[in-house]
JSON list of C-alpha atoms and ligand atoms in Angstrom, two decimals:
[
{"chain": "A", "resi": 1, "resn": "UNK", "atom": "CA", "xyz": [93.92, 167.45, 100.90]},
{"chain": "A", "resi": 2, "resn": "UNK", "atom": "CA", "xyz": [91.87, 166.55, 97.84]},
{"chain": "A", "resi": 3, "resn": "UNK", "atom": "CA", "xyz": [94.31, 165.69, 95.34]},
{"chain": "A", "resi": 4, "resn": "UNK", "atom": "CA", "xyz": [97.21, 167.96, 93.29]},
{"chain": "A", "resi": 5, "resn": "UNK", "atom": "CA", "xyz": [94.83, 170.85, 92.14]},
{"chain": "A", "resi": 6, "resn": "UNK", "atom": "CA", "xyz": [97.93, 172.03, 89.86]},
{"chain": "A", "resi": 7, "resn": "UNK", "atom": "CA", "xyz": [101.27, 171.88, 89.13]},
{"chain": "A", "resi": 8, "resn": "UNK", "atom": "CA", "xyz": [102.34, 176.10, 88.56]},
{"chain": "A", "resi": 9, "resn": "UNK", "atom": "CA", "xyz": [105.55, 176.36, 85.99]},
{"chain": "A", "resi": 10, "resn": "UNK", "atom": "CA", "xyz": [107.48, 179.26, 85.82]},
{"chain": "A", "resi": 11, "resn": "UNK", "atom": "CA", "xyz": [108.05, 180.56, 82.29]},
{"chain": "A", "resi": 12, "resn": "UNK", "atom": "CA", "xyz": [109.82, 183.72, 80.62]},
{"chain": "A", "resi": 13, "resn": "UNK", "atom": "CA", "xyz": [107.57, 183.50, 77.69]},
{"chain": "A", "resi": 14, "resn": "UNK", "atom": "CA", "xyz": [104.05, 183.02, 78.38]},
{"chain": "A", "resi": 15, "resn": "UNK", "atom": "CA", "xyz": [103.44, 183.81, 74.42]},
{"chain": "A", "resi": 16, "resn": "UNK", "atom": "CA", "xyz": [105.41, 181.36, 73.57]},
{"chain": "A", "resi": 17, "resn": "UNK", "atom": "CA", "xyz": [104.98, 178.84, 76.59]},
{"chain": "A", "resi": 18, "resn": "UNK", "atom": "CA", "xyz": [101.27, 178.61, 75.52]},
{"chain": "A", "resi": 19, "resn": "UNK", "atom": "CA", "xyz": [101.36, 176.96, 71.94]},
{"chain": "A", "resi": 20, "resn": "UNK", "atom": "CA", "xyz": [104.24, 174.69, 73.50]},
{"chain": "A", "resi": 21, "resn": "UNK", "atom": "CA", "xyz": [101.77, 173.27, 76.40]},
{"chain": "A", "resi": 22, "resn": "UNK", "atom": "CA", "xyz": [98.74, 173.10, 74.03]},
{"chain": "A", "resi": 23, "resn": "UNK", "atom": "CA", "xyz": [100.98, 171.01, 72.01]},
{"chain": "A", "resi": 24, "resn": "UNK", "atom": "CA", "xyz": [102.93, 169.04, 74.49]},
{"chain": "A", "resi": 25, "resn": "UNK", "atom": "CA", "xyz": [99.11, 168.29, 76.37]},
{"chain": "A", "resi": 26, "resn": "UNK", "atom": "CA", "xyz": [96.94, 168.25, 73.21]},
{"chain": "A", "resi": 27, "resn": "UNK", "atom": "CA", "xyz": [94.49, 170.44, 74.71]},
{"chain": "A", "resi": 28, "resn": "UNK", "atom": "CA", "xyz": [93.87, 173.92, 74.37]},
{"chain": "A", "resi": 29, "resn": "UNK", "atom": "CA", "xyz": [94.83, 176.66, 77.07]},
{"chain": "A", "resi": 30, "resn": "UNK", "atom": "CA", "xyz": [91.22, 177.35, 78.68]},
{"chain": "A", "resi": 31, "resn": "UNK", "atom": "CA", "xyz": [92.23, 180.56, 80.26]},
{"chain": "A", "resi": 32, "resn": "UNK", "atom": "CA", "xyz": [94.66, 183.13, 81.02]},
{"chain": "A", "resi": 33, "resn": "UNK", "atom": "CA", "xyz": [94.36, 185.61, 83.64]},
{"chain": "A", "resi": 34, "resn": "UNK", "atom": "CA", "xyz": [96.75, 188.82, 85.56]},
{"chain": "A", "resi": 35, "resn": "UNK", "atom": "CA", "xyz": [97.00, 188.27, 88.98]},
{"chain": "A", "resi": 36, "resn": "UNK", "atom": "CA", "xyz": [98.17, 191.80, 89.98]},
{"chain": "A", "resi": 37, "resn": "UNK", "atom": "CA", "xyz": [98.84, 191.67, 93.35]},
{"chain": "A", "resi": 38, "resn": "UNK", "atom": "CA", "xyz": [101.51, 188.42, 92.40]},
{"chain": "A", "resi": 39, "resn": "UNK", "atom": "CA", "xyz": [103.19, 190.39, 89.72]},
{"chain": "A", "resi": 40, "resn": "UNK", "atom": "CA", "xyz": [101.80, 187.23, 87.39]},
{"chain": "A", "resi": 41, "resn": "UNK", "atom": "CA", "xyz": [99.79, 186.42, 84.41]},
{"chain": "A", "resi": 42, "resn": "UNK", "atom": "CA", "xyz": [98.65, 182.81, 84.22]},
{"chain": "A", "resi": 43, "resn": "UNK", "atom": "CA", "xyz": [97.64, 180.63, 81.17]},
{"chain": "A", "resi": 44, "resn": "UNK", "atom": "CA", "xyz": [95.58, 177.23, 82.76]},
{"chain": "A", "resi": 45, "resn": "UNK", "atom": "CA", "xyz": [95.42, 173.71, 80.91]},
{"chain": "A", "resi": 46, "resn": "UNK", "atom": "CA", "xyz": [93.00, 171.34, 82.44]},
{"chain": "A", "resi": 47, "resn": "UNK", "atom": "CA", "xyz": [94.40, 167.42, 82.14]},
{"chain": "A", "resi": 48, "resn": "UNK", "atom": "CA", "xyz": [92.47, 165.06, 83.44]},
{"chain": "A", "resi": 49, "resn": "UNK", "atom": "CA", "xyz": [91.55, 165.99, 87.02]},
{"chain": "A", "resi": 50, "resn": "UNK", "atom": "CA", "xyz": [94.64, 168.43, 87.60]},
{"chain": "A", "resi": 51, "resn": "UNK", "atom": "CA", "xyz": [95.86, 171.54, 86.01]},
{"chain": "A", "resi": 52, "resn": "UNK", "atom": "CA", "xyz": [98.91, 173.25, 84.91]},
{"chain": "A", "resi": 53, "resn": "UNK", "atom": "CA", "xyz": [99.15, 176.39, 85.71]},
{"chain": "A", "resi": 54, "resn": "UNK", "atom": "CA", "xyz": [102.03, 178.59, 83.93]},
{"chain": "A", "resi": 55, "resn": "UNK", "atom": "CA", "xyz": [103.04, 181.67, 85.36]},
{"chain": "A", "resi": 56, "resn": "UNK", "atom": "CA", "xyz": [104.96, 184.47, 83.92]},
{"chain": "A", "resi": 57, "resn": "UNK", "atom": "CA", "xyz": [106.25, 187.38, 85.71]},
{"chain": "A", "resi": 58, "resn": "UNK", "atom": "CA", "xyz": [104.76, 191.00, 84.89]},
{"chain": "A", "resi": 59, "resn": "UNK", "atom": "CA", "xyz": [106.89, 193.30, 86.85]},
{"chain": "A", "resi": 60, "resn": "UNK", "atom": "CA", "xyz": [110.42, 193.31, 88.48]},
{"chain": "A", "resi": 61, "resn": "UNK", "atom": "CA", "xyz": [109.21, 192.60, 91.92]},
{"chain": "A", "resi": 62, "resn": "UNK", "atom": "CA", "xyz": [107.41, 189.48, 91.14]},
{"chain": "A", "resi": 63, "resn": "UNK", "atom": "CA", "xyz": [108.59, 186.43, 93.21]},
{"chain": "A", "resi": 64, "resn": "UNK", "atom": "CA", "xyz": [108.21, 184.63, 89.49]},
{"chain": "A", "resi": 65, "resn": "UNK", "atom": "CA", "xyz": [111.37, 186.72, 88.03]},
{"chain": "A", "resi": 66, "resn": "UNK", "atom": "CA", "xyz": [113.27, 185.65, 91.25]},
{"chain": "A", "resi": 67, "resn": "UNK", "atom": "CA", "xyz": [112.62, 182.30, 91.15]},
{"chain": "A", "resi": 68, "resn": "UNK", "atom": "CA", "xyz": [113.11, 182.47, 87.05]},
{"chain": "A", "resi": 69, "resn": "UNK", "atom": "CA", "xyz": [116.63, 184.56, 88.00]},
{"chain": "A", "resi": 70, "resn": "UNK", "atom": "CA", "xyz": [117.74, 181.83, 90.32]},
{"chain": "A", "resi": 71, "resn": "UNK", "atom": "CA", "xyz": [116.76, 178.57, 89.46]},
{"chain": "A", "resi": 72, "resn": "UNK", "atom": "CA", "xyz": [115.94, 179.27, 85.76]},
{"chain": "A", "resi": 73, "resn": "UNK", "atom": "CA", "xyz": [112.37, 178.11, 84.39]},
{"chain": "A", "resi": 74, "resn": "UNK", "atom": "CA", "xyz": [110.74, 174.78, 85.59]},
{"chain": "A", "resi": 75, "resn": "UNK", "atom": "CA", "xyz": [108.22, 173.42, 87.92]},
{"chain": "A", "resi": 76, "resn": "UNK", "atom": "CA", "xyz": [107.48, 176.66, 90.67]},
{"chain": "A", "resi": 77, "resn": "UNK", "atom": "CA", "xyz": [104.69, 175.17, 92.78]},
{"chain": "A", "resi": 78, "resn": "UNK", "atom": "CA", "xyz": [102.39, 172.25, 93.92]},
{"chain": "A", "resi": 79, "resn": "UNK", "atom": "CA", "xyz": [98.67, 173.06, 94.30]},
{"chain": "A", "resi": 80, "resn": "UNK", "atom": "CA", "xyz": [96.25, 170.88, 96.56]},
{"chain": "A", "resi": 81, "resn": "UNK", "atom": "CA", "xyz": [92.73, 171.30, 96.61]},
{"chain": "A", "resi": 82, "resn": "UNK", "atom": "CA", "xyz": [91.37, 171.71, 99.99]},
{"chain": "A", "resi": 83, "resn": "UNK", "atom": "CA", "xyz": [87.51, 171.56, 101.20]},
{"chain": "A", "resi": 84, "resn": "UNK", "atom": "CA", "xyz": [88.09, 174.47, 103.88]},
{"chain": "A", "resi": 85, "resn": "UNK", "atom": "CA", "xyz": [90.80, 176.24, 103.59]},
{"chain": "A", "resi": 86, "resn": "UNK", "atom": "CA", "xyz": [91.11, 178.29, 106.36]},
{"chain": "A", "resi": 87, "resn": "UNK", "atom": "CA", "xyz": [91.14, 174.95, 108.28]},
{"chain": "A", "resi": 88, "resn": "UNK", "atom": "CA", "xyz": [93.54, 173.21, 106.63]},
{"chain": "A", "resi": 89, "resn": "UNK", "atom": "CA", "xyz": [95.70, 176.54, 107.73]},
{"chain": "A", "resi": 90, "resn": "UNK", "atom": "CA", "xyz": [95.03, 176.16, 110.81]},
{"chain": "A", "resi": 91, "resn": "UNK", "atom": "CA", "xyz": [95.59, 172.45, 111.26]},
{"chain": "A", "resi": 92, "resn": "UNK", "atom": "CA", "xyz": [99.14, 172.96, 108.81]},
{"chain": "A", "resi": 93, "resn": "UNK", "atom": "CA", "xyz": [100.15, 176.21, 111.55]},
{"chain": "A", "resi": 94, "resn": "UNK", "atom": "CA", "xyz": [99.57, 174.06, 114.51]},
{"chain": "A", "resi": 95, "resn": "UNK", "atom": "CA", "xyz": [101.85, 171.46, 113.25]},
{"chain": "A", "resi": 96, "resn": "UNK", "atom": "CA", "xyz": [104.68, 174.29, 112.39]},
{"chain": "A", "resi": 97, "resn": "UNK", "atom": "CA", "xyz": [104.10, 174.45, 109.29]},
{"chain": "A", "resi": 98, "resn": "UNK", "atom": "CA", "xyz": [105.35, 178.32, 108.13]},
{"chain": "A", "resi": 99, "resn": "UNK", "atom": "CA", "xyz": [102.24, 180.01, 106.15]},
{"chain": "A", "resi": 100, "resn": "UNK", "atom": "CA", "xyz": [103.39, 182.48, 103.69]},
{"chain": "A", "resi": 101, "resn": "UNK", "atom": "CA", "xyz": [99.96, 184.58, 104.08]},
{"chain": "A", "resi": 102, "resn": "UNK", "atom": "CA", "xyz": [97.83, 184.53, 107.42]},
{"chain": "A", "resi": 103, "resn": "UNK", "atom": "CA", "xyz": [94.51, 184.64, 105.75]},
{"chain": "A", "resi": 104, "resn": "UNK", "atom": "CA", "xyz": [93.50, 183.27, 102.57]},
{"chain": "A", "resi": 105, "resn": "UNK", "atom": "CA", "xyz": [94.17, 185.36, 99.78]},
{"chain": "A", "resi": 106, "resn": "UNK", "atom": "CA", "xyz": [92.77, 185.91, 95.95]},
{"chain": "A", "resi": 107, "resn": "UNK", "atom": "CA", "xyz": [94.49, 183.38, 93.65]},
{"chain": "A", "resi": 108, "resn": "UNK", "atom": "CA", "xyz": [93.61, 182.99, 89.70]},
{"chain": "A", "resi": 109, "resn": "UNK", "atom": "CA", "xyz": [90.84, 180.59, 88.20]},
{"chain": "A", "resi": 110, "resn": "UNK", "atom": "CA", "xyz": [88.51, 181.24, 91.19]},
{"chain": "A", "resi": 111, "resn": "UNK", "atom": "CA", "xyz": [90.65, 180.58, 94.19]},
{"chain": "A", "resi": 112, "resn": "UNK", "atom": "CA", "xyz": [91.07, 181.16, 97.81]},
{"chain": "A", "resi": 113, "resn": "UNK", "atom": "CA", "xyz": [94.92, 180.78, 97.91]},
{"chain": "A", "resi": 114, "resn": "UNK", "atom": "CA", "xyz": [97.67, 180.43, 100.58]},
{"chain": "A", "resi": 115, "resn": "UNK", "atom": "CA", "xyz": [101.18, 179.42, 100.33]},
{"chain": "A", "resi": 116, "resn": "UNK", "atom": "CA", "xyz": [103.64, 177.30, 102.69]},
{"chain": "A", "resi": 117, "resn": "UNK", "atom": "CA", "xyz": [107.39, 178.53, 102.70]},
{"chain": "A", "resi": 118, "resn": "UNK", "atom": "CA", "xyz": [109.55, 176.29, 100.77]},
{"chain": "A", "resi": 119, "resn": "UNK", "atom": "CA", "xyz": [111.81, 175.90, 104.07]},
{"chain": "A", "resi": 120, "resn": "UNK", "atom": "CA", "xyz": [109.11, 174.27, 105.90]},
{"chain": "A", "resi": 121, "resn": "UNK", "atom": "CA", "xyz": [108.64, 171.85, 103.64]},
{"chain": "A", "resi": 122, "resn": "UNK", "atom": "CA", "xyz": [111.85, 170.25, 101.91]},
{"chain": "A", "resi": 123, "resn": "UNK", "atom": "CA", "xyz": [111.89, 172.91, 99.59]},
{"chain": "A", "resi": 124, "resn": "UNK", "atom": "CA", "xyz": [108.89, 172.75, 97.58]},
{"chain": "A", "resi": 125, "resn": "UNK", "atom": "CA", "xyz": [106.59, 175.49, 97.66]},
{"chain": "A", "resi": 126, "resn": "UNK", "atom": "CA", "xyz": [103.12, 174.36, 98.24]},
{"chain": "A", "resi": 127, "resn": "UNK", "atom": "CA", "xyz": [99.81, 176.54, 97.61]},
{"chain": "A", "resi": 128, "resn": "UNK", "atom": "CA", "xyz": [96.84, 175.53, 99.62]},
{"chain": "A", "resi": 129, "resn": "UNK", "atom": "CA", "xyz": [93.71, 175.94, 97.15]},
{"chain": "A", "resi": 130, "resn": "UNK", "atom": "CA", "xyz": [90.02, 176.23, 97.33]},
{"chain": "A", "resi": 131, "resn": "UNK", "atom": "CA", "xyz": [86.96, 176.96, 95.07]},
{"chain": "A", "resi": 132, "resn": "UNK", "atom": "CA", "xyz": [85.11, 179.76, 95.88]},
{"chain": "A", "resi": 133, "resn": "UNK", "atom": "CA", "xyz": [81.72, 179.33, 96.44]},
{"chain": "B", "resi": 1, "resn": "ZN", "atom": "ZN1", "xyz": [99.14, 177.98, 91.53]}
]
C-alpha cells in the first residue's frame, strides 16, 4: 500500500459539512460528486498528500445512513492507495482477509474501489483504492 489515499467521514449535512471542512482545512472543497450505486454524494479536500473524503447519504438504503443511525457521524473509512488493485485483492483474500466486492468496483474522484469488512480487520473499514488509468 502506497500511503492513506483518504480518510471518508460520514456526515448528515453535506451543505453544511462543506464550509465547516474548508474552514477547519483552509482549503477549498475541489469536488463533489453522486456515487449512485453507494447511495452517496461526496465533497473531496486535498491536504497535503491525502484526502478527506465526506460522504453523505442520498437514499434510505445507503450503508452511510446506517452507519450515521448507529454510530452517529465521524470517521467511516480508511483509504490506501494501491499500484494494482486487483492484486492487492488477491494477495489481502489469500491471507483471509473478507473482501466486501469480488472485483473492483467504480468509486468517486477516478477510482477503482474495493472494500474489506470491518470484522476482518479490528473494525475499521478499509477501501482499497486505485487511479484509473
Ligand atoms: Zn472513500
Amino acid at each position: 500500500m502506497l500511503k492513506i489515499e483518504h480518510l471518508g467521514i460520514a456526515v448528515s449535512n453535506l451543505e453544511e459539512s462543506i464550509p465547516l471542512f474548508e474552514q477547519l482545512l483552509n482549503t477549498p472543497c475541489y469536488k463533489t460528486e453522486a456515487v449512485d450505486t453507494e447511495g452517496v454524494k461526496t465533497a473531496f479536500f486535498q491536504t497535503g498528500e491525502s484526502k478527506i473524503e465526506l460522504l453523505e447519504a442520498t437514499n434510505e438504503d445507503s450503508p452511510i445512513k446506517k452507519f450515521i443511525d448507529k454510530k452517529g457521524e465521524g470517521i467511516h473509512h480508511i483509504a490506501f492507495d494501491v499500484d494494482n488493485i486487483e492484486a492487492e485483492m488477491k494477495r489481502l483474500s489469500a491471507l483471509g482477509f473478507q473482501l466486501l466486492n469480488e472485483t473492483p468496483k467504480e468509486g468517486a474522484d477516478n477510482k477503482l474501489i474495493c472494500f474489506l469488512h470491518p470484522k476482518s480487520t479490528n473494525g475499521v473499514l478499509i477501501e482499497l483504492c486505485q487511479e484509473k488509468r
